[in-house]
XYZ file of C-alpha atoms in Angstrom:
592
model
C 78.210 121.262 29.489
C 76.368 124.014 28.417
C 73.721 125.196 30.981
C 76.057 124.175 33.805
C 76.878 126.657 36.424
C 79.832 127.061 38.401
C 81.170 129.430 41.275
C 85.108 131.319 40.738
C 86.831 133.060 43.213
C 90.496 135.080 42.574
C 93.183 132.394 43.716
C 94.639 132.901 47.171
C 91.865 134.738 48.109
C 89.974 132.799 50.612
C 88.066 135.853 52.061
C 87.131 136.847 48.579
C 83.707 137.302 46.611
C 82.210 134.242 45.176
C 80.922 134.721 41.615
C 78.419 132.604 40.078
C 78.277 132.242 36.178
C 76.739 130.149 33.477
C 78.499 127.983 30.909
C 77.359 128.678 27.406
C 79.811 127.406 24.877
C 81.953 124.498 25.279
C 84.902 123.804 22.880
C 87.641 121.128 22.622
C 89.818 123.429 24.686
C 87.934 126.310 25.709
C 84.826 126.985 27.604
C 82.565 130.295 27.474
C 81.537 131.718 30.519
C 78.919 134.370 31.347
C 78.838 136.229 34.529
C 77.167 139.310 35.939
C 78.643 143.057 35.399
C 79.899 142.533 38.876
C 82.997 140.289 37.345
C 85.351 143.069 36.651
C 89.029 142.761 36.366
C 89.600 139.453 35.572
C 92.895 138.524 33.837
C 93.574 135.393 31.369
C 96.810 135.284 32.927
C 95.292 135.700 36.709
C 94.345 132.328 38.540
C 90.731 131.838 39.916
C 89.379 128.787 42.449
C 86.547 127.293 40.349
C 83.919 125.586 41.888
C 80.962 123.365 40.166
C 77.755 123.656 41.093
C 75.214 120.444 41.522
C 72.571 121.005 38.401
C 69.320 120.630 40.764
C 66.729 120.670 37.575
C 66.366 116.970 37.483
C 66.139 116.933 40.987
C 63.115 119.754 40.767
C 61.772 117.945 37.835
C 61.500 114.729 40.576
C 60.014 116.864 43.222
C 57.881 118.425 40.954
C 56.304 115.004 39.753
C 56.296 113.413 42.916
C 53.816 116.540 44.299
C 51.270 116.015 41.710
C 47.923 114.891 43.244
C 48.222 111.999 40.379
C 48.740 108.979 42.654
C 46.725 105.637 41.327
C 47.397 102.510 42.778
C 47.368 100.755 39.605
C 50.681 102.536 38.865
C 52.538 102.713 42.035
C 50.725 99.581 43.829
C 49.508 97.508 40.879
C 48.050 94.770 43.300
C 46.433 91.781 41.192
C 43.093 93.442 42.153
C 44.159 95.911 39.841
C 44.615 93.757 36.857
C 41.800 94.283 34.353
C 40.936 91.738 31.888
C 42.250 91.984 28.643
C 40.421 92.484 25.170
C 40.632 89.096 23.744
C 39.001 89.991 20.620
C 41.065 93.053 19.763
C 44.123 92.708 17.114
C 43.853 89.068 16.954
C 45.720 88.141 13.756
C 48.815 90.841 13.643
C 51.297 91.529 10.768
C 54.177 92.138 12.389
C 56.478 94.935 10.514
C 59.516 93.217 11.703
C 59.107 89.851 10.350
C 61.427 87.835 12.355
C 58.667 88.856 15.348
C 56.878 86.103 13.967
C 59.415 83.440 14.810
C 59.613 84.699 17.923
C 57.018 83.250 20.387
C 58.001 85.947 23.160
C 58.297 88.787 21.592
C 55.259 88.618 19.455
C 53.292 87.570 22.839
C 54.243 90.560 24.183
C 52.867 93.056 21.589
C 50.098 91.139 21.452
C 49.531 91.297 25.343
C 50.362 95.463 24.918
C 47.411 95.844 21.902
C 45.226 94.092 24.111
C 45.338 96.200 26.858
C 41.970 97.829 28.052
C 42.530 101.478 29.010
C 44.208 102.241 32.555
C 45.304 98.824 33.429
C 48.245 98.403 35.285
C 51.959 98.973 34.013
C 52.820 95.731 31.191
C 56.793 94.651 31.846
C 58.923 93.572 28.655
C 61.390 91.482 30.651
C 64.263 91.363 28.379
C 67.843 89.668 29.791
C 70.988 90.263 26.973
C 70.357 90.195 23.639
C 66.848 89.113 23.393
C 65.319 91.923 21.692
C 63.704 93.930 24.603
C 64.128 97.276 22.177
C 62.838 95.759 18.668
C 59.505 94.739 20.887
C 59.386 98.009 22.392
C 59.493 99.705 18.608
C 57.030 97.000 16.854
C 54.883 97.681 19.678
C 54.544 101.224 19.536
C 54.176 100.874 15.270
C 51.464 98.397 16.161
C 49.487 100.323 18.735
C 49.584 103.783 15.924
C 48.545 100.945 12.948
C 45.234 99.759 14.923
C 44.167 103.370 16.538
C 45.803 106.301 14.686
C 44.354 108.916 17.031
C 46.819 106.879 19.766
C 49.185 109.674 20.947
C 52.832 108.058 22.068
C 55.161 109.347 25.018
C 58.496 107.254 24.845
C 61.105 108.098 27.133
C 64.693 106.583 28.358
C 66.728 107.296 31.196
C 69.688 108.488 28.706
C 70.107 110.627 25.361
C 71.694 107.539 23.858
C 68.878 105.008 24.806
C 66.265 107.528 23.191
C 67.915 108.241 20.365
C 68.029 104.569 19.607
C 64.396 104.544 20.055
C 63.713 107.441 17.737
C 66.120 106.064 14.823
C 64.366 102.874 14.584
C 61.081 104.500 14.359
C 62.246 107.130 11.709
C 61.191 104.528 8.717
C 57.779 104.287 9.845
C 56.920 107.850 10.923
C 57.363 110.988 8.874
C 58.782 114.280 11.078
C 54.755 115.481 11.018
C 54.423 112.228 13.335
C 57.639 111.932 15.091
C 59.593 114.276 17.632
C 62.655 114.012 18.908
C 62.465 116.109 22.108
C 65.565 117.668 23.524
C 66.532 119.717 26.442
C 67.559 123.281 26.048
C 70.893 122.334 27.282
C 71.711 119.655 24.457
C 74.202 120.888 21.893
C 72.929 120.453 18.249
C 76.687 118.477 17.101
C 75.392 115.881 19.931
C 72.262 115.285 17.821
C 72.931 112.047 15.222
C 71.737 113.703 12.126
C 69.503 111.106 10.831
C 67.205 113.075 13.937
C 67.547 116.608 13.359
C 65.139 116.999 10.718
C 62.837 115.889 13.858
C 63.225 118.490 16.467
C 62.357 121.896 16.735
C 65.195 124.850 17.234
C 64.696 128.498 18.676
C 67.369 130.822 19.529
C 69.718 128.050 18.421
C 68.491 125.948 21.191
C 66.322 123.487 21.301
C 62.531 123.819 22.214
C 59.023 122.862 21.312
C 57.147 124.078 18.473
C 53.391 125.465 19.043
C 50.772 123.517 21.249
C 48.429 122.386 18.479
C 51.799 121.637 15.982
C 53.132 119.693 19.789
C 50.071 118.147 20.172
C 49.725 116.683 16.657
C 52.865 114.391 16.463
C 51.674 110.789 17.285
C 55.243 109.718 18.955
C 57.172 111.635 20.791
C 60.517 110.578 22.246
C 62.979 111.912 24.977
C 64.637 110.945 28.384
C 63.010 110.076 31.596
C 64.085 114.222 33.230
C 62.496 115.934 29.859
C 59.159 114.196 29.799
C 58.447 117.431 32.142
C 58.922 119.188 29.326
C 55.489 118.491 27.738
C 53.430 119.281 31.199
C 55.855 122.570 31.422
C 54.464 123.760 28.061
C 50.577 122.982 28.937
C 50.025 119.641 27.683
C 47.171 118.320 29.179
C 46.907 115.257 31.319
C 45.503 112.388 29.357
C 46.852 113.500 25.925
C 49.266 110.470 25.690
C 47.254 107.237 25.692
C 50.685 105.429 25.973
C 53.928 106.094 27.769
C 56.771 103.853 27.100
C 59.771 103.769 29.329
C 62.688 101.910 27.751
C 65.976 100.633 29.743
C 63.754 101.310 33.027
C 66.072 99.760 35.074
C 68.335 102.115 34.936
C 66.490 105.351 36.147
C 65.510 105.648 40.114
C 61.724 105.356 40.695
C 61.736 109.238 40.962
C 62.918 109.569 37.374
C 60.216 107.241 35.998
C 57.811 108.938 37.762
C 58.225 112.609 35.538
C 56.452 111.737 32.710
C 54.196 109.634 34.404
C 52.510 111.055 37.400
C 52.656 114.422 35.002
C 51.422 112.696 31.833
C 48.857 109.850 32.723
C 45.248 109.765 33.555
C 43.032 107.093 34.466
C 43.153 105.870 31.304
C 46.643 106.301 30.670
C 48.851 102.485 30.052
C 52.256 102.390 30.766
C 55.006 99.973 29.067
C 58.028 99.638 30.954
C 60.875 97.967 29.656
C 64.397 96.174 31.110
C 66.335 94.282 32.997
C 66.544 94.376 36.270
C 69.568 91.925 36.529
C 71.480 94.385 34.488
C 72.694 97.983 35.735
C 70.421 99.629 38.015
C 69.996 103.449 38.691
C 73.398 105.121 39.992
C 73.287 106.063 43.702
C 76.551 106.963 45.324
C 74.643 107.789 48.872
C 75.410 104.933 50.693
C 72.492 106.224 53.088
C 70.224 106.671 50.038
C 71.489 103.116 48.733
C 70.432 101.348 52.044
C 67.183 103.516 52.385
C 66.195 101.864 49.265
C 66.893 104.883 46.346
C 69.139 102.298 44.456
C 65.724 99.911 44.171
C 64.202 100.910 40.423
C 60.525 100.977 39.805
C 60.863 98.094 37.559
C 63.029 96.392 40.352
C 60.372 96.868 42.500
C 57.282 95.888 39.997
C 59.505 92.645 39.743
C 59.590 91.453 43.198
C 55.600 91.921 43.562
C 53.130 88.387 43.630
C 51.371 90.782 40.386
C 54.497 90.506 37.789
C 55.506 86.887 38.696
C 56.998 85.670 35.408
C 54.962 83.250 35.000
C 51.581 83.651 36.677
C 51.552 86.581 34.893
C 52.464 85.706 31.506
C 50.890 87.705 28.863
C 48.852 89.329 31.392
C 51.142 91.825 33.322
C 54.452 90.689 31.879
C 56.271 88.746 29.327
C 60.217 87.067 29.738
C 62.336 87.140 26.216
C 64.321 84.320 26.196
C 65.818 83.902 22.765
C 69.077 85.548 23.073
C 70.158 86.395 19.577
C 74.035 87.606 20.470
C 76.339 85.171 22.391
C 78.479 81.921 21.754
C 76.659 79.449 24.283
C 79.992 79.544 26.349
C 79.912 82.465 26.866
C 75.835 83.206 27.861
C 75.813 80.049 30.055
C 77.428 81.392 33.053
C 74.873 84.520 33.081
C 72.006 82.514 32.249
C 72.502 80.393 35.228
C 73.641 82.734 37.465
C 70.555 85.510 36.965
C 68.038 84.004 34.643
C 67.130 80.291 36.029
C 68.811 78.892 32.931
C 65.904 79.759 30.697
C 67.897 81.905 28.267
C 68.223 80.227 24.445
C 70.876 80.560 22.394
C 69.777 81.389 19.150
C 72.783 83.984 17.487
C 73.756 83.250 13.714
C 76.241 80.875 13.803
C 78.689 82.933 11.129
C 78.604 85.501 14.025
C 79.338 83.530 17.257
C 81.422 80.748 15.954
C 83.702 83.390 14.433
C 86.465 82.197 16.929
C 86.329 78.839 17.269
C 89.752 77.424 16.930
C 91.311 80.842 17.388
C 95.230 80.742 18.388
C 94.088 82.964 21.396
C 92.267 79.873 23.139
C 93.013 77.816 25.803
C 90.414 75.569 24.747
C 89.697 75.566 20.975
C 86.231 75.060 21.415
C 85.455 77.116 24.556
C 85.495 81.277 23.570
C 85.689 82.294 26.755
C 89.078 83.098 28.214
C 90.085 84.322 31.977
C 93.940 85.649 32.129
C 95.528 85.474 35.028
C 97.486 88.644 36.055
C 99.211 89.631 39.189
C 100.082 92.938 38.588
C 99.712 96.582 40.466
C 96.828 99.164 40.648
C 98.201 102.595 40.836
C 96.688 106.268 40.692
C 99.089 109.232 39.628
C 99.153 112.538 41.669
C 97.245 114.431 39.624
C 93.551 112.089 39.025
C 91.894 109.770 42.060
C 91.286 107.147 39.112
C 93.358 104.096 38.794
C 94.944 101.864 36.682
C 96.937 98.616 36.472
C 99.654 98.962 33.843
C 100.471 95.193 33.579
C 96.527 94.748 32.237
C 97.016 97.453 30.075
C 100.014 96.025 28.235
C 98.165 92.664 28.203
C 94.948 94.418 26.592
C 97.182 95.602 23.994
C 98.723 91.812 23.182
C 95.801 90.623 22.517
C 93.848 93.049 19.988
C 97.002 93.296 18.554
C 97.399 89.610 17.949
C 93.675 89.920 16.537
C 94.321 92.489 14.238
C 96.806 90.504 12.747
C 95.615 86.819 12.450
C 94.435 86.897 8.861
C 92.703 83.837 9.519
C 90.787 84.960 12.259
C 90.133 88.611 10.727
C 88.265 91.561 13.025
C 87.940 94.924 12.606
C 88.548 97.707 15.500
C 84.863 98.760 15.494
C 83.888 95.123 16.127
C 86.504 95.262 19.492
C 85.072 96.217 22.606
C 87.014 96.715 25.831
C 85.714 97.426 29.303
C 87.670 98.663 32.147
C 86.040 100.317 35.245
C 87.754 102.874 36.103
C 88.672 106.333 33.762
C 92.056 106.554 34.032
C 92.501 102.686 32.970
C 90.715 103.582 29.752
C 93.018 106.555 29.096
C 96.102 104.196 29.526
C 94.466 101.423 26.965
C 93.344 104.327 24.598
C 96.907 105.556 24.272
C 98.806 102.145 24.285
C 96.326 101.612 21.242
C 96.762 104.787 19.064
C 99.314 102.705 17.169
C 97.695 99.517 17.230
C 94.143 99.321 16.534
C 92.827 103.379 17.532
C 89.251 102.764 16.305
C 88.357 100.566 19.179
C 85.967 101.482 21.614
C 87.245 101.651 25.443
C 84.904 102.665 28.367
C 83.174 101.651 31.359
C 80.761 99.563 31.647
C 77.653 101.982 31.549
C 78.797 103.027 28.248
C 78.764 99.450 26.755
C 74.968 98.910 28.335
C 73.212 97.609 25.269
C 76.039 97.233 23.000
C 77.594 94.916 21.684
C 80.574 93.465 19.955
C 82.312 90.611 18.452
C 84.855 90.406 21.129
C 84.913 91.803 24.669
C 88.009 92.399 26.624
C 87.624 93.002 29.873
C 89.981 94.486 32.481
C 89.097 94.592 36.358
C 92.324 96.295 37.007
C 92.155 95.665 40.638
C 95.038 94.035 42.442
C 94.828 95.625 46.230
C 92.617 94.346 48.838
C 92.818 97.193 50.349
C 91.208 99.539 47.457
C 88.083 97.051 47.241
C 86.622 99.197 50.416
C 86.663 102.425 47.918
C 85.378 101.196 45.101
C 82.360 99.773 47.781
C 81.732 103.527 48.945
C 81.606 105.377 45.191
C 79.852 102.142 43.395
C 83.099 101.784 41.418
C 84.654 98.491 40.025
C 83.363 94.822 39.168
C 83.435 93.349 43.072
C 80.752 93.165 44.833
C 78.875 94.407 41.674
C 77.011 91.139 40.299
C 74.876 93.789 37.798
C 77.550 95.421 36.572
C 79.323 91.866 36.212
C 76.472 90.722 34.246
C 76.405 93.405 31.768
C 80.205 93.307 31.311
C 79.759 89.403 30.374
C 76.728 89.697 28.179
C 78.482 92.025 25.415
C 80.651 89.696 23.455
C 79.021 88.071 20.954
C 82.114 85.702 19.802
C 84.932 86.133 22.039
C 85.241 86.979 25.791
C 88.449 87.707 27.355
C 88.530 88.617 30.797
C 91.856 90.258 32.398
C 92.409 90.175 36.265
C 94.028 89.254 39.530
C 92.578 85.882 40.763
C 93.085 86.367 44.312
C 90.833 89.204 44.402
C 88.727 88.503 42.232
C 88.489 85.281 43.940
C 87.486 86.363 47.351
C 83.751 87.501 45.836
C 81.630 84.556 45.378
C 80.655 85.788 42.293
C 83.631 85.876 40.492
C 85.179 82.727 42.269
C 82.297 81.072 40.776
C 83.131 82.355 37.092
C 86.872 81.966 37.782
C 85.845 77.693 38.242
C 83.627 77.763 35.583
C 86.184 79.314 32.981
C 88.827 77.136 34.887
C 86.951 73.945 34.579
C 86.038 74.337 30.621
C 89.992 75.130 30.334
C 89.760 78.398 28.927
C 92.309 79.428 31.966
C 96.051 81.414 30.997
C 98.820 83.086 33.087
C 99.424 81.647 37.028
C 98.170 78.761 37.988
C 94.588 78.905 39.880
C 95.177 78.710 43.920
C 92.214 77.114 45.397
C 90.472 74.013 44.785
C 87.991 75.102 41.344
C 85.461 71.868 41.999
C 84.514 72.432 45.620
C 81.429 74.289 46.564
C 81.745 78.231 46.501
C 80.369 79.577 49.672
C 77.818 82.399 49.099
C 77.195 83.871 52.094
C 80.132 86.261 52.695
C 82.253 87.645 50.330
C 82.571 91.545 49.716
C 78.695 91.901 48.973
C 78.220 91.240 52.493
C 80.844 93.880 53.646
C 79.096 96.538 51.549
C 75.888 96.181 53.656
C 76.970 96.056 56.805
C 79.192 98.841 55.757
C 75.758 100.805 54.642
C 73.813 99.576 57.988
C 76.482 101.541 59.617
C 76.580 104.630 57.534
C 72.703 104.447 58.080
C 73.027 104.208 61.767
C 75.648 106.778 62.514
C 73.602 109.634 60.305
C 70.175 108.630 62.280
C 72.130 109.344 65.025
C 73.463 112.437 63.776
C 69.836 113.831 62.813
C 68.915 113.406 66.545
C 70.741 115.039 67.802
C 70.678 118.047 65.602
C 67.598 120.692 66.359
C 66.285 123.505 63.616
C 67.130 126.307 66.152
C 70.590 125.054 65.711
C 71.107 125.350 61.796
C 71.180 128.216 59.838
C 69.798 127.496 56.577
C 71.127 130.099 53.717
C 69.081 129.062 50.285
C 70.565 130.572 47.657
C 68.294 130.872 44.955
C 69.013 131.381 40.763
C 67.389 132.501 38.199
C 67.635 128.947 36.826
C 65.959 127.593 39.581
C 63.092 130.262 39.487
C 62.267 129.143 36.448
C 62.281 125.529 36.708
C 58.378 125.513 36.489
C 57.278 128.310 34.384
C 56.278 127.239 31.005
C 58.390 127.981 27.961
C 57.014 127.069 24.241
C 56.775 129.526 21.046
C 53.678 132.116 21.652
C 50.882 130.865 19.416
């Protein structure tokens, strides 16, 4: 992407000059490269070694926050000593913008709770599981906090572009561009930018940047991810300007992340709103080291597990649970609900919406939505990508939105098919097989359907090799052994869930052994015949979960022993320094 930087070399050459250069226009086909007057003699029809280079600017950004002096223990300890009381008299009788708030006990408890909130108490959790509305509370909050103190200034970040976007179009109809900014890094390309937003950023140089201090200053929201809330302390804004920072999807980002626009941003005053689900997908860590040191534990993660946000000690006070899940077919959320949220999950979706497939020629079990397909086929890679894919799933994918598409009865449309499949090369297979069939379906991974969703779900696991299960452990790949990224697969479909795989191994995590009976037992169960007894107990204890931490205990071990041994008179050290990285901390804003 543009920004990037990346390292060629003539081919064959192994002795030869490294060049460093910067990418600066990408294309369908064709990238633009810039490189120093040094790079002569290059050839379109010569070869060249190319070599990408890690961008470190998040990872400054971190570093950057992290050294701040800012360090309150009502943020990053928020013991119950820390709780302050709340104003019981303020904002008392609300009118909600979004109506439907007000038939929902929950999620009008929790704006409440946010309004009430006297100056520099600790961080307020919106605990919201699948489809309860976790992202309308987030924007009637911030709508209601401007409504009662217009001289409230708003910092509202997300770990992705996608998440804050979101967050930014649904406050467009309350906020005029004079009130609301959509912040981008310089790096973002302007096509990227939905164009119900661009009307609310600020371009220079035909990249994006911020406008003036006193025009930055005066918007009363502004919105971007977690890495470029260091934009605003970059360009001089001081501490204590934002009475509110909002971090949506929380979950997602590592605690280091979080931490930009907070330990830059916040005073003593300062109250942060963090928002998620920490039984959904967590921050991506593929350091197995890093993973076992504890970098793969979020800061809402670790809020969560304190005596201060117990769900319901703290009710109203530090943290509020949705429960009224507003998407799924109750077949389909009561496996979840059990399994990660204590069964307190209610279904409350339109009925039009989730009943849309009840009595569908697909089921096994006219009245059960929820289907499991048995299929023993093979996952393969080709020579030229490390990705796999299983081409007997692929071809059953296909049979089924194609059967969809054409039961006139039962009538979807593409946009309202999802399917998931972990691994890249899977999803090119199902794209292509599709083309003729049904091309405006969506097909990606499982990150990319994280707070989506759609009237059917099909999902394929594609794995059917024990032996690959130890990979997908060591680069965080796959559905075994992942119970978050299981969860989020399973909470998408809103009508219809279809579920593609190889039973016997899928069977050998408890997890999935567990949804196999449950699926098995309603008789939503088609292909091969189940192998193992579906009503006796499901032992949790071992299972591949268990292999990948005793696999990172080892990886732990063996690089502690490593560092031991190794002395600083022994290493050479060569820092190589860019411009890029010289001016990670210098200011940059329009002169005044």
């Amino acid at each position: 992407m543009s920004g990037d930087r990346i390292l060629v070399q003539k081919h064959g050459s192994p002795q030869g000059q490294w060049f460093e250069g910067g990418v600066h226009v990408v294309h369908k086909e064709e990238v633009g490269l810039r490189f120093h007057a040094s790079f002569k003699g290059w050839s379109s029809l010569s070869r060249y070694t190319v070599r990408f280079k890690l961008n470190r600017i998040p990872t400054q950004r971190q570093h950057q926050a992290l050294d701040t002096a800012f360090n309150p223990e009502r943020i990053l300890f928020p013991l119950q000593k820390f709780v302050l009381p709340a104003n019981k008299t303020a904002h008392v009788n609300i009118k909600p913008f979004n109506r439907l708030i007000t038939t929902n006990p929950p999620q009008l408890l929790a704006v409440i709770s946010i309004l009430r909130q006297t100056p520099g108490s600790v961080p307020f959790v919106i605990f919201g599981p699948p489809g309860t509305g976790k992202t309308i509370t987030v924007i009637e909050a911030i709508k209601q906090i401007l409504h009662h103190n217009p001289s409230a200034r708003i910092l509202a970040t997300a770990p992705s572009n996608s998440a804050a976007d979101l967050i930014a179009a649904r406050l467009t109809s309350a906020f005029t561009k004079d009130e609301l900014f959509r912040l981008y890094a310089p790096s973002r390309f302007h096509k990227q930018v939905p164009e119900e937003l661009r009307t609310y950023t600020y371009m220079k140089d035909r990249h994006f940047s911020t406008p003036i201090m006193s025009r930055f200053k005066s918007f009363k929201v502004i919105v971007c991810t977690c890495v470029s809330a260091s934009i605003p302390y970059g360009v001089g804004v001081p501490r204590g300007h934002f009475s509110h920072i909002f971090v949506d999807e929380a979950g997602q980002a590592t605690e280091p992340e979080v931490m930009i626009g907070i330990k830059t941003m916040a005073d003593n005053k300062t109250n942060i709103i963090l928002s998620g689900d920490p039984k959904q997908l967590g921050p991506i860590i593929r350091s197995s080291i890093a993973r076992e040191l504890g970098m793969e534990t979020s800061y809402l993660e670790r809020l969560m597990t304190s005596d201060t946000y117990d769900v319901k000690s703290g009710r109203g006070q530090t943290v509020v649970k949705l429960v009224k899940n507003f998407r799924s077919h109750a077949a389909i959320l009561k496996f979840p609900n059990e399994r990660f949220y204590a069964g307190e999950l209610e279904q409350c979706g339109d009925p039009k919406v989730i009943n849309a497939f009840t009595g569908s020629p697909q089921l096994a079990s006219k009245n059960f939505p929820v289907i499991f397909h048995a299929v023993i086929g093979k996952d393969d890679r080709e020579a030229s990508s490390p990705s796999f894919f299983n081409i007997d799933e692929v071809s059953q994918v296909k049979s089924y939105i194609t059967a969809l598409r054409s039961d006139r009865k039962f009538w979807i449309t593409d946009d309202e098919i999802g399917v998931i499949a972990p691994y890249h090369a899977q999803c090119l297979k199902i794209r292509a097989s599709l083309q003729a069939v049904a091309d405006g379906v969506k097909v990606g991974s499982v990150e990319e359907f994280q707070g989506q969703e759609r009237k059917v779900i099909i999902i394929s696991t594609v794995r059917s090799s024990r032996e690959f299960i130890e990979y997908d452990l060591k680069h965080t790949l796959g559905f075994v052994a992942s119970p978050r990224r299981f969860n989020v697969a399973v909470t998408r479909a809103q009508a219809l869930l279809i579920v593609i795989g190889d039973p016997s191994v899928l069977s050998l995590d408890p997890l999935w052994r567990s949804f196999l009976n449950y699926v098995h037992n309603n008789g939503g169960w088609k292909g091969p015949s189940i192998t193992w007894d579906p009503l006796a107990p499901v032992e949790e204890s071992g299972g591949y979960d268990k292999t990948a931490r005793d696999k990172g205990l080892v990886d732990m071990n063996d690089f502690s022993r490593r560092m031991e041994q190794l002395t600083l008179s022994s290493v050479q050290v060569i820092e190589e320094v860019d411009e890029a990285d010289v001016n990670v901390d210098r200011p940059w804003r329009d002169v005044e």
